[in-house]
XYZ file of C-alpha atoms in Angstrom:
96
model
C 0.000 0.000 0.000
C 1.455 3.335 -0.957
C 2.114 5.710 2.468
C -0.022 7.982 1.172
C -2.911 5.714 1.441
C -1.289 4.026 4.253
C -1.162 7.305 6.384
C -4.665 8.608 5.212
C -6.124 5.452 6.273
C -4.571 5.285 9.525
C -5.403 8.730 9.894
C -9.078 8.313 9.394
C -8.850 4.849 11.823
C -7.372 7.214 15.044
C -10.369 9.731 14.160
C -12.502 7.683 14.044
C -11.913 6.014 17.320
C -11.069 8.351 19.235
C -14.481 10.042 18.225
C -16.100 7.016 19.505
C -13.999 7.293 22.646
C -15.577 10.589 23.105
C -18.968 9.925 21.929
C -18.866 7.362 24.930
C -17.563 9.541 27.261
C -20.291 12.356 26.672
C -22.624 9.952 27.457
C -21.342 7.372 30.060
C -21.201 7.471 33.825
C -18.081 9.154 35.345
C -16.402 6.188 36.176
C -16.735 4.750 32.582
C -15.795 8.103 31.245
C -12.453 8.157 33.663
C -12.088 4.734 31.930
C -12.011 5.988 28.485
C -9.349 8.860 29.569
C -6.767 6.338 30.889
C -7.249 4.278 27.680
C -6.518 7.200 25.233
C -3.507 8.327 27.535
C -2.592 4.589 27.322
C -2.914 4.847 23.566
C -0.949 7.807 23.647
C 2.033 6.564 25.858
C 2.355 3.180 22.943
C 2.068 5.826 20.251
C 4.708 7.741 22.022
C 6.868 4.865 22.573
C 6.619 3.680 18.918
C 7.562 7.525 17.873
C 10.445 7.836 19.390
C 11.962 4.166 19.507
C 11.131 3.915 15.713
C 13.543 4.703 12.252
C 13.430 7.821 11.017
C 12.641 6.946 7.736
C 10.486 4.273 8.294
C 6.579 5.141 7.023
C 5.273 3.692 10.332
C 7.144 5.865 12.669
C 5.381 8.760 10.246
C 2.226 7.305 11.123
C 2.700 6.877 15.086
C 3.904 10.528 14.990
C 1.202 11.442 13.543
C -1.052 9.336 15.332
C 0.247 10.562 18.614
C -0.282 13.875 17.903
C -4.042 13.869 17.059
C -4.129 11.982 20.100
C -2.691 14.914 21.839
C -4.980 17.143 20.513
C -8.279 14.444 21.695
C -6.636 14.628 25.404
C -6.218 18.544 25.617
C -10.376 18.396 24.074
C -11.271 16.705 26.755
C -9.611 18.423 29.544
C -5.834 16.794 29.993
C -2.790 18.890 30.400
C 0.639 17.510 29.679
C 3.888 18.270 32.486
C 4.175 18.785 35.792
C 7.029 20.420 37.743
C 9.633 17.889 37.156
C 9.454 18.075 33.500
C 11.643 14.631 32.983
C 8.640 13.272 35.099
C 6.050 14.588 32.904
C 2.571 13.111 32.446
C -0.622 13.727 30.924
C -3.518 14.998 34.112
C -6.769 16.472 34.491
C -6.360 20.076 34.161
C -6.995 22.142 37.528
Protein backbone atom coordinates (compact mmCIF):
# COMPACT_ATOMS: atom_id res chain seq x y z
CA UNK A 1 0.00 0.00 0.00
CA UNK A 2 1.46 3.34 -0.96
CA UNK A 3 2.11 5.71 2.47
CA UNK A 4 -0.02 7.98 1.17
CA UNK A 5 -2.91 5.71 1.44
CA UNK A 6 -1.29 4.03 4.25
CA UNK A 7 -1.16 7.30 6.38
CA UNK A 8 -4.67 8.61 5.21
CA UNK A 9 -6.12 5.45 6.27
CA UNK A 10 -4.57 5.28 9.52
CA UNK A 11 -5.40 8.73 9.89
CA UNK A 12 -9.08 8.31 9.39
CA UNK A 13 -8.85 4.85 11.82
CA UNK A 14 -7.37 7.21 15.04
CA UNK A 15 -10.37 9.73 14.16
CA UNK A 16 -12.50 7.68 14.04
CA UNK A 17 -11.91 6.01 17.32
CA UNK A 18 -11.07 8.35 19.24
CA UNK A 19 -14.48 10.04 18.23
CA UNK A 20 -16.10 7.02 19.51
CA UNK A 21 -14.00 7.29 22.65
CA UNK A 22 -15.58 10.59 23.11
CA UNK A 23 -18.97 9.92 21.93
CA UNK A 24 -18.87 7.36 24.93
CA UNK A 25 -17.56 9.54 27.26
CA UNK A 26 -20.29 12.36 26.67
CA UNK A 27 -22.62 9.95 27.46
CA UNK A 28 -21.34 7.37 30.06
CA UNK A 29 -21.20 7.47 33.82
CA UNK A 30 -18.08 9.15 35.35
CA UNK A 31 -16.40 6.19 36.18
CA UNK A 32 -16.74 4.75 32.58
CA UNK A 33 -15.79 8.10 31.25
CA UNK A 34 -12.45 8.16 33.66
CA UNK A 35 -12.09 4.73 31.93
CA UNK A 36 -12.01 5.99 28.49
CA UNK A 37 -9.35 8.86 29.57
CA UNK A 38 -6.77 6.34 30.89
CA UNK A 39 -7.25 4.28 27.68
CA UNK A 40 -6.52 7.20 25.23
CA UNK A 41 -3.51 8.33 27.53
CA UNK A 42 -2.59 4.59 27.32
CA UNK A 43 -2.91 4.85 23.57
CA UNK A 44 -0.95 7.81 23.65
CA UNK A 45 2.03 6.56 25.86
CA UNK A 46 2.35 3.18 22.94
CA UNK A 47 2.07 5.83 20.25
CA UNK A 48 4.71 7.74 22.02
CA UNK A 49 6.87 4.86 22.57
CA UNK A 50 6.62 3.68 18.92
CA UNK A 51 7.56 7.52 17.87
CA UNK A 52 10.44 7.84 19.39
CA UNK A 53 11.96 4.17 19.51
CA UNK A 54 11.13 3.91 15.71
CA UNK A 55 13.54 4.70 12.25
CA UNK A 56 13.43 7.82 11.02
CA UNK A 57 12.64 6.95 7.74
CA UNK A 58 10.49 4.27 8.29
CA UNK A 59 6.58 5.14 7.02
CA UNK A 60 5.27 3.69 10.33
CA UNK A 61 7.14 5.86 12.67
CA UNK A 62 5.38 8.76 10.25
CA UNK A 63 2.23 7.30 11.12
CA UNK A 64 2.70 6.88 15.09
CA UNK A 65 3.90 10.53 14.99
CA UNK A 66 1.20 11.44 13.54
CA UNK A 67 -1.05 9.34 15.33
CA UNK A 68 0.25 10.56 18.61
CA UNK A 69 -0.28 13.87 17.90
CA UNK A 70 -4.04 13.87 17.06
CA UNK A 71 -4.13 11.98 20.10
CA UNK A 72 -2.69 14.91 21.84
CA UNK A 73 -4.98 17.14 20.51
CA UNK A 74 -8.28 14.44 21.69
CA UNK A 75 -6.64 14.63 25.40
CA UNK A 76 -6.22 18.54 25.62
CA UNK A 77 -10.38 18.40 24.07
CA UNK A 78 -11.27 16.71 26.76
CA UNK A 79 -9.61 18.42 29.54
CA UNK A 80 -5.83 16.79 29.99
CA UNK A 81 -2.79 18.89 30.40
CA UNK A 82 0.64 17.51 29.68
CA UNK A 83 3.89 18.27 32.49
CA UNK A 84 4.17 18.78 35.79
CA UNK A 85 7.03 20.42 37.74
CA UNK A 86 9.63 17.89 37.16
CA UNK A 87 9.45 18.07 33.50
CA UNK A 88 11.64 14.63 32.98
CA UNK A 89 8.64 13.27 35.10
CA UNK A 90 6.05 14.59 32.90
CA UNK A 91 2.57 13.11 32.45
CA UNK A 92 -0.62 13.73 30.92
CA UNK A 93 -3.52 15.00 34.11
CA UNK A 94 -6.77 16.47 34.49
CA UNK A 95 -6.36 20.08 34.16
CA UNK A 96 -6.99 22.14 37.53
Amino acid sequence: MPEMMMKTFFSALVVAVVGHLIADAIVATPAYAESLDKNVVAMHAKLDEQCRGGSRDDPATQLSCDARLNFEQTLAQIGYCYGSGDRAHATWHKCQ
